[in-house]
Amino acid sequence: MEVGQRIRMHRLARGMSQSALAEKVNVTFQQVQKYEKGSNRVGASRLQGIADCLNVPVSFFFEAIPGAPETAKSGLVNGIDDLTGFVSTAEGLALNRAFLAVKNARIRQKIVSLVKSLASREGVGSDRGEMTP
C-alpha cells in the first residue's frame, strides 16, 4: 500500500490524472486506482514505467518502508507513512502547493512557526506529529 500512496502523491503533485498516467503506462485508469489503493501489486516493469512517467527513481517507492531493504534514509522524517498519506490528500497537496508558491524564505519560516504553534494548541507534539496525552 505504501508504494501505491507514493504513486498517488507524485501523480497528484504533477497534476496528472489517473487516466493520463494509465495511458502512459498502457493500463486502464481502474488499474491505476487499484495500484494506488494497494489492491493490486505493481509489477517491476510496470513500476519502472510509472517511475519514468513521474520522473522519480524506482527506489523512491521503497525508501523507509518497514520491511524493505535498507535504503538511504537521510533527510526522511519519522512517520513517513503519515506524511505520505497526508500529502496524498487534496488538502495536503493544496497546502504544499501554496507553501511552495511563497518565495520569501523568511515568510516561509514564519508560516512553519505559525503552524507549529497552532498544532501545539491542538495537543499535537511539535516534533513528530504525535498526540500528547
XYZ file of N, CA and C in Angstrom:
399
model
N 0.817 -1.185 0.000
C 0.000 0.000 0.000
C 0.863 1.252 0.000
N 2.038 1.229 0.639
C 2.914 2.396 0.679
C 3.369 2.796 -0.718
N 3.642 1.817 -1.562
C 4.052 2.105 -2.931
C 2.927 2.834 -3.649
N 1.716 2.363 -3.496
C 0.559 2.997 -4.123
C 0.357 4.422 -3.642
N 0.550 4.656 -2.345
C 0.414 6.012 -1.804
C 1.444 6.945 -2.418
N 2.632 6.427 -2.613
C 3.686 7.262 -3.209
C 3.407 7.534 -4.688
N 2.842 6.546 -5.371
C 2.448 6.770 -6.772
C 1.418 7.892 -6.809
N 0.399 7.787 -5.965
C -0.654 8.808 -5.926
C -0.090 10.182 -5.589
N 0.772 10.246 -4.577
C 1.348 11.519 -4.157
C 2.061 12.207 -5.323
N 2.895 11.472 -6.031
C 3.643 12.084 -7.134
C 2.757 12.391 -8.330
N 1.790 11.543 -8.566
C 0.874 11.814 -9.678
C 0.118 13.111 -9.421
N -0.409 13.271 -8.210
C -1.150 14.483 -7.862
C -0.250 15.714 -7.854
N 0.971 15.547 -7.359
C 1.897 16.675 -7.323
C 2.209 17.192 -8.725
N 2.132 16.321 -9.704
C 2.396 16.722 -11.084
C 1.114 17.124 -11.821
N -0.008 17.102 -11.095
C -1.273 17.491 -11.704
C -1.740 16.523 -12.771
N -1.342 15.270 -12.640
C -1.665 14.248 -13.633
C -2.876 13.440 -13.170
N -3.793 13.184 -14.070
C -4.959 12.360 -13.741
C -4.575 10.883 -13.771
N -5.417 10.066 -13.174
C -5.204 8.619 -13.239
C -5.257 8.156 -14.688
N -6.146 8.743 -15.459
C -6.269 8.368 -16.875
C -5.003 8.691 -17.652
N -4.411 9.853 -17.379
C -3.189 10.246 -18.091
C -2.042 9.296 -17.757
N -1.900 8.964 -16.468
C -0.844 8.030 -16.080
C -1.102 6.663 -16.697
N -2.352 6.227 -16.636
C -2.722 4.919 -17.196
C -2.366 4.840 -18.679
N -2.663 5.895 -19.406
C -2.377 5.913 -20.839
C -0.871 5.811 -21.100
N -0.089 6.503 -20.276
C 1.363 6.492 -20.469
C 1.990 5.138 -20.162
N 1.383 4.383 -19.231
C 1.951 3.076 -18.880
C 1.142 1.922 -19.474
N 0.183 2.268 -20.337
C -0.574 1.280 -21.092
C -1.419 0.341 -20.227
N -2.154 0.946 -19.265
C -3.136 0.205 -18.464
C -4.403 1.059 -18.403
N -5.463 0.523 -17.790
C -6.680 1.302 -17.625
C -6.559 2.183 -16.378
N -7.381 3.239 -16.324
C -7.327 4.091 -15.130
C -7.790 3.320 -13.898
N -8.647 2.302 -14.104
C -9.065 1.470 -12.978
C -7.883 0.711 -12.384
N -6.969 0.298 -13.263
C -5.781 -0.407 -12.784
C -4.911 0.538 -11.954
N -4.770 1.774 -12.397
C -4.010 2.769 -11.620
C -4.672 2.966 -10.260
N -6.003 3.025 -10.223
C -6.724 3.135 -8.951
C -6.363 1.975 -8.026
N -6.349 0.777 -8.580
C -6.032 -0.407 -7.776
C -4.594 -0.370 -7.270
N -3.663 0.105 -8.101
C -2.276 0.250 -7.653
C -2.208 1.226 -6.481
N -2.876 2.372 -6.640
C -2.815 3.413 -5.619
C -3.473 2.986 -4.310
N -4.534 2.207 -4.384
C -5.224 1.728 -3.178
C -4.514 0.534 -2.554
N -3.626 -0.093 -3.306
C -2.909 -1.243 -2.792
C -3.652 -2.549 -3.001
N -4.767 -2.531 -3.774
C -5.489 -3.780 -4.010
C -4.800 -4.666 -5.031
N -4.004 -4.076 -5.914
C -3.226 -4.863 -6.879
C -1.743 -4.543 -6.739
N -0.947 -5.575 -6.863
C 0.502 -5.427 -6.816
C 0.984 -4.790 -8.109
N 2.004 -3.933 -7.987
C 2.598 -3.311 -9.170
C 3.832 -4.124 -9.537
N 3.833 -4.709 -10.711
C 4.979 -5.488 -11.171
C 6.192 -4.598 -11.407
N 7.357 -5.199 -11.433
C 8.612 -4.450 -11.566
C 8.671 -3.615 -12.833
N 8.325 -4.200 -13.970
C 8.405 -3.440 -15.219
C 7.370 -2.325 -15.250
N 6.187 -2.564 -14.686
C 5.153 -1.530 -14.628
C 5.592 -0.406 -13.701
N 6.208 -0.766 -12.572
C 6.688 0.242 -11.632
C 7.781 1.096 -12.272
N 8.623 0.464 -13.083
C 9.659 1.220 -13.791
C 9.011 2.235 -14.741
N 7.965 1.812 -15.444
C 7.254 2.718 -16.347
C 6.605 3.871 -15.603
N 6.017 3.579 -14.450
C 5.390 4.623 -13.634
C 6.455 5.591 -13.121
N 7.568 5.045 -12.656
C 8.662 5.898 -12.171
C 9.153 6.822 -13.283
N 9.293 6.289 -14.479
C 9.727 7.108 -15.613
C 8.732 8.230 -15.889
N 7.434 7.903 -15.873
C 6.392 8.915 -16.125
C 6.385 9.998 -15.051
N 6.659 9.605 -13.807
C 6.626 10.545 -12.693
C 7.981 11.186 -12.422
N 8.979 10.782 -13.210
C 10.327 11.346 -13.113
C 10.941 11.163 -11.723
N 10.822 9.948 -11.197
C 11.457 9.584 -9.930
C 12.175 8.255 -10.125
N 13.208 7.991 -9.336
C 13.843 6.671 -9.427
C 12.939 5.616 -8.797
N 13.021 4.402 -9.261
C 12.215 3.308 -8.713
C 12.459 3.173 -7.217
N 13.666 3.406 -6.766
C 13.993 3.269 -5.347
C 13.155 4.196 -4.468
N 12.657 5.300 -5.024
C 11.821 6.213 -4.247
C 10.626 5.496 -3.638
N 10.060 4.553 -4.362
C 8.861 3.877 -3.902
C 9.112 2.955 -2.716
N 10.379 2.675 -2.402
C 10.710 1.742 -1.330
C 11.470 2.362 -0.169
N 11.829 3.622 -0.249
C 12.590 4.262 0.824
C 11.791 4.292 2.111
N 12.391 3.806 3.167
C 11.848 3.848 4.532
C 10.534 3.089 4.702
N 10.263 2.123 3.863
C 9.075 1.282 4.050
C 9.464 0.152 4.994
N 8.684 -0.056 6.064
C 9.018 -1.126 7.003
C 9.150 -2.470 6.289
N 10.237 -3.173 6.579
C 10.460 -4.478 5.978
C 11.165 -4.422 4.636
N 11.320 -3.222 4.091
C 12.033 -3.084 2.819
C 13.522 -3.062 3.104
N 14.354 -3.391 2.111
C 15.788 -3.327 2.326
C 16.210 -1.928 2.738
N 17.288 -1.862 3.512
C 17.789 -0.554 3.946
C 18.137 0.294 2.737
N 17.684 1.545 2.771
C 17.996 2.495 1.704
C 18.499 3.761 2.337
N 18.878 4.708 1.530
C 19.342 5.992 2.046
C 18.166 6.688 2.722
N 18.217 6.754 4.052
C 17.110 7.315 4.807
C 17.395 8.734 5.277
N 18.560 9.274 4.978
C 18.886 10.599 5.470
C 17.896 11.608 4.925
N 17.449 12.499 5.801
C 16.519 13.529 5.393
C 15.064 13.124 5.475
N 14.777 11.858 5.720
C 13.382 11.437 5.831
C 12.898 11.653 7.254
N 11.681 12.098 7.388
C 11.117 12.345 8.704
C 10.553 11.053 9.277
N 10.424 11.020 10.601
C 9.760 9.885 11.240
C 8.305 9.904 10.824
N 7.715 8.756 10.715
C 6.310 8.687 10.348
C 6.081 8.969 8.874
N 6.947 8.460 8.015
C 6.838 8.721 6.576
C 5.488 8.275 6.031
N 4.905 7.234 6.592
C 3.601 6.776 6.120
C 2.533 7.832 6.356
N 2.561 8.465 7.545
C 1.601 9.529 7.837
C 1.821 10.714 6.907
N 3.068 11.067 6.688
C 3.383 12.191 5.814
C 2.936 11.904 4.390
N 3.248 10.734 3.900
C 2.845 10.358 2.542
C 1.332 10.351 2.417
N 0.663 9.810 3.416
C -0.792 9.790 3.400
C -1.378 11.191 3.361
N -0.810 12.103 4.159
C -1.311 13.475 4.187
C -1.063 14.193 2.860
N 0.142 14.059 2.341
C 0.480 14.743 1.092
C -0.347 14.195 -0.062
N -0.819 12.988 0.055
C -1.637 12.379 -0.996
C -3.069 12.890 -1.004
N -3.476 13.603 0.051
C -4.841 14.126 0.094
C -4.920 15.450 -0.659
N -6.118 15.832 -1.038
C -6.314 17.109 -1.726
C -5.878 18.269 -0.832
N -6.191 18.173 0.462
C -5.812 19.217 1.413
C -4.290 19.333 1.543
N -3.622 18.196 1.657
C -2.160 18.198 1.768
C -1.499 18.736 0.517
N -2.012 18.343 -0.616
C -1.472 18.819 -1.883
C -1.663 20.328 -2.016
N -2.859 20.823 -1.672
C -3.131 22.261 -1.751
C -2.222 23.044 -0.814
N -2.036 22.542 0.400
C -1.165 23.208 1.358
C 0.269 23.269 0.853
N 0.749 22.164 0.317
C 2.125 22.137 -0.184
C 2.308 23.039 -1.393
N 1.360 23.050 -2.302
C 1.460 23.931 -3.471
C 1.460 25.393 -3.055
N 0.573 25.755 -2.118
C 0.513 27.136 -1.647
C 1.818 27.523 -0.955
N 2.339 26.624 -0.133
C 3.597 26.900 0.572
C 4.740 27.092 -0.419
N 4.798 26.248 -1.431
C 5.860 26.370 -2.436
C 5.751 27.662 -3.241
N 4.554 28.222 -3.316
C 4.367 29.480 -4.048
C 4.936 30.677 -3.289
N 5.158 30.524 -1.983
C 5.752 31.595 -1.182
C 7.265 31.545 -1.402
N 7.795 32.551 -2.055
C 9.217 32.533 -2.416
C 10.133 33.089 -1.331
N 9.620 33.963 -0.473
C 10.425 34.596 0.564
C 10.698 33.603 1.697
N 11.969 33.274 1.913
C 12.352 32.270 2.915
C 11.935 32.686 4.322
N 12.012 33.949 4.619
C 11.643 34.440 5.953
C 10.149 34.238 6.203
N 9.352 34.515 5.203
C 7.906 34.316 5.329
C 7.593 32.833 5.482
N 8.295 31.991 4.724
C 8.085 30.544 4.844
C 8.402 30.065 6.256
N 9.484 30.581 6.849
C 9.838 30.204 8.223
C 8.742 30.632 9.196
N 8.165 31.816 8.962
C 7.084 32.293 9.832
C 5.836 31.421 9.684
N 5.581 30.951 8.476
C 4.426 30.054 8.261
C 4.624 28.759 9.038
N 5.828 28.205 8.977
C 6.123 26.966 9.717
C 5.950 27.203 11.211
N 6.458 28.331 11.716
C 6.301 28.647 13.138
C 4.838 28.783 13.520
N 4.044 29.422 12.662
C 2.613 29.574 12.919
C 1.920 28.218 12.998
N 2.209 27.351 12.044
C 1.571 26.032 12.027
C 1.985 25.217 13.249
N 3.265 25.273 13.627
C 3.718 24.562 14.832
C 3.004 25.082 16.064
N 2.835 26.397 16.147
C 2.145 26.994 17.282
C 0.692 26.540 17.341
N 0.021 26.553 16.199
C -1.368 26.097 16.149
C -1.475 24.619 16.511
N -0.540 23.822 16.024
C -0.558 22.389 16.310
C -0.359 22.130 17.799
N 0.524 22.879 18.435
C 0.759 22.660 19.864
C -0.484 23.019 20.676
N -1.262 23.983 20.207
C -2.510 24.355 20.891
C -3.587 23.287 20.707
N -3.445 22.488 19.651
C -4.408 21.414 19.378
C -4.042 20.135 20.123
N -2.922 20.148 20.853
C -2.497 18.961 21.576
C -1.635 18.040 20.767
N -0.986 18.565 19.721
C -0.125 17.756 18.861
C 1.316 18.058 19.230
N 2.145 17.006 19.374
C 3.560 17.181 19.643
C 4.236 17.915 18.502
N 5.196 18.760 18.802
C 5.805 19.607 17.768
C 6.794 18.878 16.874
N 7.417 17.827 17.368
C 8.474 17.197 16.556
C 7.975 16.111 15.640
N 7.111 15.236 16.126
C 6.761 14.058 15.341
C 5.288 14.007 14.980
N 4.520 15.010 15.334
C 3.116 14.990 14.991
C 2.305 13.985 15.797
N 2.840 13.593 16.987
C 2.120 12.628 17.807
C 1.211 13.351 18.768
N 0.106 12.739 19.082
C -0.830 13.324 20.036
C -0.227 13.231 21.435
N -0.373 14.311 22.198
C 0.092 14.282 23.569
C -1.041 13.838 24.473
N -0.719 13.204 25.611
C -1.777 12.716 26.499
C -2.518 13.844 27.168
